[in-house]
CSV table of C-alpha atoms in Angstrom, one decimal:
chain,number,residue,atom,x,y,z
A,22,UNK,CA,34.7,30.0,31.7
A,23,UNK,CA,36.7,29.9,28.5
A,24,UNK,CA,37.1,27.5,25.6
A,25,UNK,CA,39.6,25.3,27.5
A,26,UNK,CA,37.1,25.0,30.3
A,27,UNK,CA,34.4,24.1,27.7
A,28,UNK,CA,36.7,21.4,26.3
A,29,UNK,CA,37.2,19.8,29.7
A,30,UNK,CA,33.4,19.9,30.3
A,31,UNK,CA,32.4,18.6,26.8
A,32,UNK,CA,35.0,15.9,26.5
A,33,UNK,CA,33.1,13.6,28.9
A,34,UNK,CA,29.9,13.6,26.8
A,35,UNK,CA,31.1,11.5,23.8
A,36,UNK,CA,32.7,8.9,26.0
A,37,UNK,CA,30.1,8.5,28.7
A,38,UNK,CA,27.1,9.3,26.4
A,39,UNK,CA,28.1,6.6,23.9
A,40,UNK,CA,28.3,4.1,26.7
A,41,UNK,CA,24.8,5.1,27.9
A,42,UNK,CA,23.5,5.0,24.4
A,43,UNK,CA,25.0,1.5,23.8
A,44,UNK,CA,23.5,0.3,27.1
A,45,UNK,CA,20.0,1.6,26.2
A,46,UNK,CA,20.2,-0.1,22.8
A,47,UNK,CA,21.2,-3.4,24.4
A,48,UNK,CA,18.3,-3.0,26.8
A,49,UNK,CA,16.0,-2.2,23.8
A,50,UNK,CA,17.0,-5.5,22.2
A,51,UNK,CA,16.5,-7.4,25.4
A,52,UNK,CA,13.1,-5.9,26.1
A,53,UNK,CA,12.2,-5.6,22.4
A,54,UNK,CA,11.2,-2.1,23.0
A,55,UNK,CA,10.8,0.4,20.2
A,56,UNK,CA,10.6,3.3,22.6
A,57,UNK,CA,14.0,2.5,24.2
A,58,UNK,CA,15.5,2.0,20.7
A,59,UNK,CA,14.2,5.5,19.7
A,60,UNK,CA,15.6,7.0,22.9
A,61,UNK,CA,19.0,5.4,22.2
A,62,UNK,CA,19.1,6.6,18.5
A,63,UNK,CA,18.1,10.1,19.6
A,64,UNK,CA,20.9,10.0,22.2
A,65,UNK,CA,23.5,9.0,19.6
A,66,UNK,CA,22.3,11.8,17.2
A,67,UNK,CA,22.6,14.3,20.1
A,68,UNK,CA,26.1,13.1,21.1
A,69,UNK,CA,27.2,13.2,17.5
A,70,UNK,CA,26.3,16.9,17.5
A,71,UNK,CA,28.0,17.6,20.9
A,72,UNK,CA,31.1,15.8,19.7
A,73,UNK,CA,31.8,18.5,17.1
A,74,UNK,CA,32.4,21.4,19.6
A,75,UNK,CA,34.2,18.9,21.8
A,76,UNK,CA,36.8,18.3,19.0
A,77,UNK,CA,37.0,22.0,18.1
A,78,UNK,CA,37.6,23.3,21.6
A,79,UNK,CA,40.5,20.9,21.8
A,80,UNK,CA,42.6,23.4,19.8
A,81,UNK,CA,42.1,26.1,22.5
A,82,UNK,CA,43.3,23.6,25.1
A,83,UNK,CA,46.3,22.8,22.9
A,84,UNK,CA,47.1,26.5,22.6
A,85,UNK,CA,46.8,27.0,26.3
A,86,UNK,CA,49.0,24.0,27.2
A,87,UNK,CA,51.6,23.9,24.4
A,88,UNK,CA,54.2,26.1,26.1
A,89,UNK,CA,53.8,24.7,29.6
A,90,UNK,CA,56.8,22.8,31.0
A,91,UNK,CA,56.4,19.0,31.0
A,92,UNK,CA,53.7,19.0,28.4
A,93,UNK,CA,54.6,16.9,25.4
A,94,UNK,CA,53.7,18.2,21.9
A,95,UNK,CA,53.9,14.7,20.6
A,96,UNK,CA,51.3,13.5,23.1
A,97,UNK,CA,49.0,16.4,22.1
A,98,UNK,CA,49.4,15.5,18.5
A,99,UNK,CA,48.6,11.9,19.3
A,100,UNK,CA,45.5,12.9,21.2
A,101,UNK,CA,44.4,15.1,18.4
A,102,UNK,CA,44.6,12.4,15.7
A,103,UNK,CA,43.0,9.8,18.0
A,104,UNK,CA,40.2,12.3,18.7
A,105,UNK,CA,39.7,12.9,15.0
A,106,UNK,CA,39.4,9.2,14.4
A,107,UNK,CA,36.9,8.8,17.3
A,108,UNK,CA,34.9,11.8,15.9
A,109,UNK,CA,34.6,10.1,12.5
A,110,UNK,CA,33.2,7.0,14.1
A,111,UNK,CA,30.9,9.1,16.3
A,112,UNK,CA,29.5,11.1,13.3
A,113,UNK,CA,29.0,7.8,11.4
A,114,UNK,CA,27.0,6.5,14.4
A,115,UNK,CA,25.0,9.7,14.6
A,116,UNK,CA,24.1,9.6,10.8
A,117,UNK,CA,23.0,5.9,10.9
A,118,UNK,CA,21.1,6.6,14.1
A,119,UNK,CA,19.2,9.5,12.4
A,120,UNK,CA,18.4,7.2,9.5
A,121,UNK,CA,16.8,4.7,12.0
A,122,UNK,CA,14.6,7.5,13.4
A,123,UNK,CA,13.7,8.6,9.9
A,124,UNK,CA,12.9,5.1,8.6
A,125,UNK,CA,10.5,4.6,11.5
A,126,UNK,CA,8.1,6.9,9.7
A,127,UNK,CA,8.3,5.4,6.2
A,128,UNK,CA,5.8,2.8,5.1
A,129,UNK,CA,8.4,0.0,5.1
A,130,UNK,CA,9.5,0.8,8.7
A,131,UNK,CA,13.0,0.6,10.1
A,132,UNK,CA,15.4,-1.5,8.0
A,133,UNK,CA,16.6,-4.6,9.7
A,134,UNK,CA,20.2,-3.6,9.4
A,135,UNK,CA,19.8,-0.3,11.2
A,136,UNK,CA,20.0,-1.1,14.9
A,137,UNK,CA,22.7,-3.8,14.5
A,138,UNK,CA,24.9,-1.3,12.5
A,139,UNK,CA,24.3,1.4,15.1
A,140,UNK,CA,25.3,-1.1,17.8
A,141,UNK,CA,28.5,-2.1,16.0
A,142,UNK,CA,29.4,1.5,15.2
A,143,UNK,CA,28.8,2.5,18.8
A,144,UNK,CA,31.2,-0.2,20.1
A,145,UNK,CA,33.9,1.1,17.7
A,146,UNK,CA,33.2,4.6,18.8
A,147,UNK,CA,33.4,3.7,22.5
A,148,UNK,CA,36.8,2.0,21.9
A,149,UNK,CA,38.2,5.0,19.9
A,150,UNK,CA,36.8,7.6,22.3
A,151,UNK,CA,38.3,5.7,25.3
A,152,UNK,CA,41.6,5.6,23.5
A,153,UNK,CA,41.5,9.4,22.7
A,154,UNK,CA,40.3,10.2,26.2
A,155,UNK,CA,43.1,8.2,27.8
A,156,UNK,CA,45.8,9.9,25.7
A,157,UNK,CA,44.1,13.2,26.4
A,158,UNK,CA,44.3,12.6,30.1
A,159,UNK,CA,48.0,11.9,30.0
A,160,UNK,CA,48.7,15.3,28.6
A,161,UNK,CA,48.4,17.2,31.9
A,162,UNK,CA,47.8,14.2,34.3
A,163,UNK,CA,50.9,12.0,34.0
A,164,UNK,CA,50.0,10.6,37.4
A,165,UNK,CA,47.4,8.4,35.7
A,166,UNK,CA,50.2,6.3,34.2
A,167,UNK,CA,50.9,3.1,36.1
A,168,UNK,CA,54.5,2.4,37.2
A,169,UNK,CA,56.7,1.6,34.2
A,170,UNK,CA,54.0,2.7,31.7
A,171,UNK,CA,55.2,5.3,29.1
A,172,UNK,CA,53.0,8.1,27.6
A,173,UNK,CA,51.3,7.1,24.3
A,174,UNK,CA,53.4,9.2,22.0
A,175,UNK,CA,54.0,6.3,19.6
A,176,UNK,CA,51.8,3.6,18.0
A,177,UNK,CA,49.0,5.6,16.5
A,178,UNK,CA,45.7,4.0,15.9
A,179,UNK,CA,44.8,6.4,13.2
A,180,UNK,CA,46.1,5.5,9.7
A,181,UNK,CA,48.6,8.0,8.3
A,182,UNK,CA,46.0,9.4,5.8
A,183,UNK,CA,43.5,10.2,8.6
A,184,UNK,CA,46.0,12.0,10.8
A,185,UNK,CA,45.5,15.7,11.3
A,186,UNK,CA,49.0,16.6,10.0
A,187,UNK,CA,48.4,14.7,6.8
A,188,UNK,CA,44.9,16.3,6.2
A,189,UNK,CA,46.3,19.8,6.9
A,190,UNK,CA,49.3,19.5,4.6
A,191,UNK,CA,47.4,17.8,1.8
A,192,UNK,CA,45.0,20.7,1.5
A,193,UNK,CA,47.8,23.2,1.0
A,194,UNK,CA,50.1,21.1,-1.1
A,195,UNK,CA,47.5,20.8,-3.8
A,196,UNK,CA,46.2,24.2,-5.0
A,197,UNK,CA,42.9,22.7,-6.3
A,198,UNK,CA,42.0,21.1,-2.9
A,199,UNK,CA,40.8,24.1,-1.0
A,200,UNK,CA,38.6,25.5,-3.8
A,201,UNK,CA,37.2,22.1,-4.5
A,202,UNK,CA,36.3,21.6,-0.9
A,203,UNK,CA,34.7,25.0,-0.9
A,204,UNK,CA,32.7,24.2,-4.0
A,205,UNK,CA,31.4,21.0,-2.3
A,206,UNK,CA,30.6,23.0,0.8
A,207,UNK,CA,28.5,25.4,-1.3
A,208,UNK,CA,26.7,22.5,-3.1
A,209,UNK,CA,26.0,20.8,0.3
A,210,UNK,CA,24.7,24.2,1.6
A,211,UNK,CA,22.3,24.5,-1.3
A,212,UNK,CA,21.1,20.9,-1.0
A,213,UNK,CA,20.5,21.3,2.7
A,214,UNK,CA,18.9,24.8,2.4
A,215,UNK,CA,16.6,23.6,-0.4
A,216,UNK,CA,15.3,20.7,1.8
A,217,UNK,CA,15.1,23.0,4.9
A,218,UNK,CA,13.0,25.4,2.9
A,219,UNK,CA,10.7,22.8,1.4
A,220,UNK,CA,9.9,21.2,4.8
A,221,UNK,CA,9.8,24.3,7.0
A,222,UNK,CA,7.8,26.5,4.5
A,223,UNK,CA,5.2,23.7,4.3
A,224,UNK,CA,5.0,23.6,8.2
A,225,UNK,CA,4.8,27.4,8.3
A,226,UNK,CA,1.9,27.3,5.8
A,227,UNK,CA,3.5,29.3,3.0
A,228,UNK,CA,1.9,26.5,1.0
A,229,UNK,CA,-0.2,23.7,2.5
A,230,UNK,CA,-0.6,21.6,-0.6
A,231,UNK,CA,1.8,18.9,0.4
A,232,UNK,CA,0.9,16.1,2.9
A,233,UNK,CA,3.8,16.2,5.4
A,234,UNK,CA,4.5,12.5,5.4
A,235,UNK,CA,5.4,12.9,1.7
A,236,UNK,CA,7.7,15.8,2.4
A,237,UNK,CA,9.4,13.5,4.9
A,238,UNK,CA,10.6,11.2,2.1
A,239,UNK,CA,13.0,14.0,0.9
A,240,UNK,CA,14.6,14.7,4.3
A,241,UNK,CA,17.6,12.3,3.8
A,242,UNK,CA,18.8,14.6,1.0
A,243,UNK,CA,19.0,17.4,3.6
A,244,UNK,CA,21.0,15.1,5.8
A,245,UNK,CA,23.3,14.3,2.8
A,246,UNK,CA,23.9,18.0,2.4
A,247,UNK,CA,24.7,18.3,6.1
A,248,UNK,CA,27.1,15.3,5.8
A,249,UNK,CA,28.9,16.9,2.9
A,250,UNK,CA,29.3,20.1,4.8
A,251,UNK,CA,30.4,18.4,8.0
A,252,UNK,CA,33.1,16.5,6.2
A,253,UNK,CA,34.3,19.5,4.1
A,254,UNK,CA,33.9,21.9,7.1
A,255,UNK,CA,35.9,19.6,9.4
A,256,UNK,CA,38.6,19.5,6.7
A,257,UNK,CA,38.8,23.3,6.6
A,258,UNK,CA,38.9,23.3,10.4
A,259,UNK,CA,41.7,20.7,10.6
A,260,UNK,CA,43.6,22.4,7.8
A,261,UNK,CA,43.6,25.9,9.4
A,262,UNK,CA,42.3,25.5,12.9
A,263,UNK,CA,44.1,28.6,14.0
A,264,UNK,CA,41.7,30.8,12.1
A,265,UNK,CA,38.6,29.2,13.4
A,266,UNK,CA,38.8,27.9,17.0
A,267,UNK,CA,39.1,31.4,18.4
A,268,UNK,CA,37.0,33.2,15.8
A,269,UNK,CA,33.8,34.8,17.2
A,270,UNK,CA,31.9,34.3,13.9
A,271,UNK,CA,32.9,30.6,14.0
A,272,UNK,CA,31.5,30.2,17.5
A,273,UNK,CA,28.2,31.8,16.5
A,274,UNK,CA,28.1,29.6,13.4
A,275,UNK,CA,28.6,26.4,15.5
A,276,UNK,CA,26.0,27.6,18.0
A,277,UNK,CA,23.4,28.2,15.3
A,278,UNK,CA,24.2,24.8,13.7
A,279,UNK,CA,23.8,22.9,17.0
A,280,UNK,CA,20.5,24.7,17.8
A,281,UNK,CA,19.3,23.8,14.2
A,282,UNK,CA,20.4,20.2,14.9
A,283,UNK,CA,18.3,20.2,18.1
A,284,UNK,CA,15.4,21.5,16.0
A,285,UNK,CA,15.8,18.6,13.5
A,286,UNK,CA,15.7,16.2,16.5
A,287,UNK,CA,12.4,17.8,17.7
A,288,UNK,CA,10.8,17.6,14.3
A,289,UNK,CA,12.1,14.0,13.9
A,290,UNK,CA,10.9,12.7,17.2
A,291,UNK,CA,7.5,14.3,17.7
A,292,UNK,CA,4.5,13.0,15.8
A,293,UNK,CA,2.2,16.1,15.7
A,294,UNK,CA,3.2,17.4,12.3
A,295,UNK,CA,3.8,14.2,10.3
A,296,UNK,CA,0.2,13.2,10.3
A,297,UNK,CA,-0.9,16.5,8.6
A,298,UNK,CA,-2.7,16.0,5.3
A,299,UNK,CA,-2.8,18.3,2.3
A,300,UNK,CA,-4.3,21.6,3.3
A,301,UNK,CA,-4.1,21.2,7.1
A,302,UNK,CA,-2.5,23.7,9.4
A,303,UNK,CA,0.5,22.8,11.5
A,304,UNK,CA,0.2,23.6,15.3
A,305,UNK,CA,1.7,26.8,16.6
A,306,UNK,CA,4.6,25.0,18.4
A,307,UNK,CA,5.7,23.3,15.2
A,308,UNK,CA,5.4,26.6,13.2
A,309,UNK,CA,7.7,28.3,15.8
A,310,UNK,CA,10.2,25.5,15.5
A,311,UNK,CA,10.1,25.7,11.7
A,312,UNK,CA,10.5,29.5,11.7
A,313,UNK,CA,13.5,29.2,14.1
A,314,UNK,CA,15.0,26.5,11.9
A,315,UNK,CA,14.9,28.7,8.8
A,316,UNK,CA,16.4,31.6,10.8
A,317,UNK,CA,19.1,29.4,12.3
A,318,UNK,CA,20.3,28.0,8.9
A,319,UNK,CA,20.4,31.6,7.5
A,320,UNK,CA,22.4,32.4,10.6
A,321,UNK,CA,24.8,29.5,9.8
A,322,UNK,CA,25.3,31.0,6.3
A,323,UNK,CA,25.7,34.5,7.7
A,324,UNK,CA,28.3,33.7,10.3
A,325,UNK,CA,30.1,31.3,7.8
A,326,UNK,CA,30.3,34.2,5.4
A,327,UNK,CA,31.5,36.6,8.2
A,328,UNK,CA,34.4,34.3,9.2
A,329,UNK,CA,36.9,36.7,7.5
A,330,UNK,CA,35.1,39.9,8.5
A,331,UNK,CA,34.0,39.4,12.1
A,332,UNK,CA,37.1,37.2,12.7
A,333,UNK,CA,40.3,36.8,10.8
A,334,UNK,CA,39.8,33.8,8.6
A,335,UNK,CA,41.0,34.0,5.0
B,30,UNK,CA,35.7,47.1,-22.9
B,31,UNK,CA,38.6,47.8,-20.5
B,32,UNK,CA,37.5,51.4,-20.3
B,33,UNK,CA,34.0,50.3,-19.3
B,34,UNK,CA,35.3,47.9,-16.6
B,35,UNK,CA,37.5,50.7,-15.2
B,36,UNK,CA,34.6,53.2,-15.2
B,37,UNK,CA,32.4,50.6,-13.4
B,38,UNK,CA,35.0,49.8,-10.8
B,39,UNK,CA,35.7,53.5,-10.1
B,40,UNK,CA,32.1,54.5,-9.5
B,41,UNK,CA,31.7,55.8,-5.9
B,42,UNK,CA,29.5,52.8,-5.1
B,43,UNK,CA,32.0,50.3,-6.4
B,44,UNK,CA,34.8,52.0,-4.4
B,45,UNK,CA,32.6,51.9,-1.3
B,46,UNK,CA,31.9,48.2,-1.9
B,47,UNK,CA,35.5,47.3,-2.2
B,48,UNK,CA,37.1,49.6,0.3
B,49,UNK,CA,34.7,50.1,3.1
B,50,UNK,CA,35.4,48.2,6.3
B,51,UNK,CA,31.7,48.2,7.1
B,52,UNK,CA,29.9,44.9,7.6
B,53,UNK,CA,27.1,46.5,5.5
B,54,UNK,CA,29.3,46.9,2.5
B,55,UNK,CA,31.0,43.9,0.7
B,56,UNK,CA,30.3,41.3,3.5
B,57,UNK,CA,26.5,41.9,3.4
B,58,UNK,CA,26.4,41.7,-0.3
B,59,UNK,CA,28.5,38.5,-0.3
B,60,UNK,CA,26.2,37.0,2.4
B,61,UNK,CA,23.0,37.8,0.4
B,62,UNK,CA,24.7,36.3,-2.7
B,63,UNK,CA,25.1,33.0,-0.7
B,64,UNK,CA,21.5,33.1,0.4
B,65,UNK,CA,20.4,33.7,-3.3
B,66,UNK,CA,22.6,30.7,-4.3
B,67,UNK,CA,20.9,28.6,-1.6
B,68,UNK,CA,17.4,29.6,-2.9
B,69,UNK,CA,18.1,29.1,-6.6
B,70,UNK,CA,20.4,26.0,-6.5
B,71,UNK,CA,18.6,24.6,-3.5
B,72,UNK,CA,15.1,24.7,-5.1
B,73,UNK,CA,16.6,23.4,-8.4
B,74,UNK,CA,18.1,20.5,-6.5
B,75,UNK,CA,14.9,19.7,-4.7
B,76,UNK,CA,12.7,19.9,-7.7
B,77,UNK,CA,15.3,18.1,-9.8
B,78,UNK,CA,15.6,15.2,-7.3
B,79,UNK,CA,11.8,14.8,-7.1
B,80,UNK,CA,11.5,14.7,-10.9
B,81,UNK,CA,14.3,12.2,-11.2
B,82,UNK,CA,12.2,10.0,-8.9
B,83,UNK,CA,13.2,10.7,-5.2
B,84,UNK,CA,10.2,10.8,-2.9
B,85,UNK,CA,7.7,9.8,-5.7
B,86,UNK,CA,4.8,10.0,-3.3
B,87,UNK,CA,5.2,13.8,-2.9
B,88,UNK,CA,2.7,15.4,-5.4
B,89,UNK,CA,4.5,17.6,-7.9
B,90,UNK,CA,1.6,20.1,-7.7
B,91,UNK,CA,2.5,20.6,-4.0
B,92,UNK,CA,6.0,21.9,-4.7
B,93,UNK,CA,5.1,24.5,-7.3
B,94,UNK,CA,6.1,27.2,-4.8
B,95,UNK,CA,9.7,26.1,-5.1
B,96,UNK,CA,9.9,27.9,-8.4
B,97,UNK,CA,9.0,31.2,-6.7
B,98,UNK,CA,12.0,30.6,-4.4
B,99,UNK,CA,14.1,29.8,-7.5
B,100,UNK,CA,13.2,33.1,-9.1
B,101,UNK,CA,13.6,35.1,-5.8
B,102,UNK,CA,17.1,33.7,-5.5
B,103,UNK,CA,17.8,34.5,-9.2
B,104,UNK,CA,16.8,38.2,-8.9
B,105,UNK,CA,18.6,38.6,-5.5
B,106,UNK,CA,21.7,37.3,-7.1
B,107,UNK,CA,21.3,39.3,-10.3
B,108,UNK,CA,21.4,42.4,-8.1
B,109,UNK,CA,24.1,41.3,-5.6
B,110,UNK,CA,26.1,39.6,-8.4
B,111,UNK,CA,26.1,42.9,-10.3
B,112,UNK,CA,27.3,44.7,-7.2
B,113,UNK,CA,30.1,42.2,-6.6
B,114,UNK,CA,31.1,42.4,-10.3
B,115,UNK,CA,31.2,46.2,-10.1
B,116,UNK,CA,33.6,46.1,-7.1
B,117,UNK,CA,36.1,44.0,-9.1
B,118,UNK,CA,35.1,44.6,-12.8
B,119,UNK,CA,38.7,45.1,-14.0
B,120,UNK,CA,39.7,41.7,-12.7
B,121,UNK,CA,36.5,39.7,-13.1
B,122,UNK,CA,35.7,41.1,-16.6
B,123,UNK,CA,38.8,39.4,-17.9
B,124,UNK,CA,38.1,36.0,-16.4
B,125,UNK,CA,37.0,33.3,-18.8
B,126,UNK,CA,35.5,31.4,-15.9
B,127,UNK,CA,33.2,34.4,-15.2
B,128,UNK,CA,31.7,34.2,-18.7
B,129,UNK,CA,31.4,30.5,-18.4
B,130,UNK,CA,29.4,31.1,-15.2
B,131,UNK,CA,27.1,33.5,-17.0
B,132,UNK,CA,26.6,31.1,-19.9
B,133,UNK,CA,25.8,28.3,-17.4
B,134,UNK,CA,23.3,30.5,-15.6
B,135,UNK,CA,21.6,31.3,-18.9
B,136,UNK,CA,21.3,27.6,-19.7
B,137,UNK,CA,20.0,26.9,-16.2
B,138,UNK,CA,17.3,29.4,-16.7
B,139,UNK,CA,16.4,28.1,-20.1
B,140,UNK,CA,16.1,24.6,-18.8
B,141,UNK,CA,13.9,25.7,-15.9
B,142,UNK,CA,11.2,27.0,-18.3
B,143,UNK,CA,9.9,23.6,-19.7
B,144,UNK,CA,10.5,22.0,-16.3
B,145,UNK,CA,8.3,24.6,-14.7
B,146,UNK,CA,5.7,24.4,-17.4
B,147,UNK,CA,5.4,20.7,-16.8
B,148,UNK,CA,5.2,21.0,-13.0
B,149,UNK,CA,2.6,23.8,-13.2
B,150,UNK,CA,0.5,21.7,-15.7
B,151,UNK,CA,-2.4,19.5,-14.7
B,152,UNK,CA,-0.5,16.5,-16.0
B,153,UNK,CA,2.3,16.8,-13.3
B,154,UNK,CA,0.6,14.5,-10.8
B,155,UNK,CA,0.4,11.6,-13.3
B,156,UNK,CA,3.7,10.5,-14.7
B,157,UNK,CA,7.0,12.4,-15.5
B,158,UNK,CA,8.0,12.1,-19.2
B,159,UNK,CA,11.6,11.1,-19.9
B,160,UNK,CA,12.3,14.4,-21.5
B,161,UNK,CA,11.4,16.3,-18.3
B,162,UNK,CA,13.5,13.8,-16.2
B,163,UNK,CA,16.5,14.5,-18.4
B,164,UNK,CA,16.1,18.2,-18.1
B,165,UNK,CA,15.7,17.9,-14.3
B,166,UNK,CA,18.9,15.9,-14.1
B,167,UNK,CA,20.6,18.4,-16.4
B,168,UNK,CA,19.5,21.3,-14.2
B,169,UNK,CA,21.1,19.7,-11.1
B,170,UNK,CA,24.4,19.4,-13.1
B,171,UNK,CA,24.2,22.9,-14.4
B,172,UNK,CA,23.6,24.6,-11.0
B,173,UNK,CA,26.4,22.6,-9.5
B,174,UNK,CA,28.5,23.9,-12.4
B,175,UNK,CA,27.4,27.5,-11.7
B,176,UNK,CA,28.5,27.1,-8.0
B,177,UNK,CA,31.8,25.6,-9.1
B,178,UNK,CA,32.5,28.4,-11.6
B,179,UNK,CA,31.7,31.0,-8.9
B,180,UNK,CA,34.0,29.4,-6.4
B,181,UNK,CA,36.9,29.0,-8.9
B,182,UNK,CA,36.6,32.7,-9.8
B,183,UNK,CA,37.9,33.6,-6.4
B,184,UNK,CA,41.1,31.6,-7.0
B,185,UNK,CA,42.1,32.2,-10.6
B,186,UNK,CA,43.8,35.3,-11.9
B,187,UNK,CA,43.2,34.7,-15.6
């Protein structure tokens, strides 16, 4: 088992998972079932998390294949840019899906636009994922091409500005770009960390003065912090993938981040804590999740800071 | 002043900070400085957002503990920041942006005093006066500025 193997395993999740999520959401509409809708939204959120390492491990696969006879560098580049475009659609779907889950607990309920927007975004994601997967398949399986068909080295779906080559060169042509992205990454970190501490320290009982449903109102700002950091973080990754994809500190950072994401899903889906009034204790299970969540985010900060020391990032 | 910076940077501790390969030296201090940043800026952001009007149903009296995180982060970073400065005093001591960062931190702390006094008062669960809202918005801007100055320090040589 290595990173290439992991890429070949993970790359089925965004394509097949999104189709299943889409089917569930259609069924939820047909049956008018809120349960099915929640299941579909939770699935989209989970796949959006899984799509991040799927994209990242692609660089290990590229590194393993690039010198092999008969493997086209142009085709790999095409796959990479298509995958990045599909990833953007997938992450947008995941964010809107999380908002749907969050809105279900607010007094006004889920906004009418939420499920239709998730449905639309998921269709776009399925199309872009299928395209990326198809091009990816051609890299080492030319036998999937029908007679007379040529590999998809031309005719990119991704606009020039969203292609990996453009993003990578842009950051290094402009001396202000990297420091500016780092600044945003730190602002996003602080925003996310602040909300993580507010929510989890309340659940842990460091202070029990707040009713949890009111703490819930501030959670989207934690998500905005996470969105800022996913975007800027992916820009670092695309800009200098060589120093991250094989970096042990980076692997640990991503693992901590994905586990923290699973925690967020747990706290979002289960009802036991959100009914707690001022002064009430959270159940032990919720406190364990909250404690692990704080530790995991500190882990994300630690391994992020250790990128140049445990690995060789600049 | 140059003599002082040189003295500081050549203390055995400073040399250990800047030259040791140990993960317990410079990397640990840098990590703790990031955690302190998350504590101070993070709680300033959360309290600031709430005072500006986000999540109005959350009683202000229930987030008073965020100020303890704010100060914990401040003292952690006062210590770790001094260590980081000692390790690079001859360079950082000549950076205008370093002094800009210190000034911004001082303003951020000054602004936090009336904001905390309001949040700690019995009046905090009624309505938020415009003056406090303005100060809260200002504190979000200032701590963003502190982070920016800190990041830029790593990239400029003058």
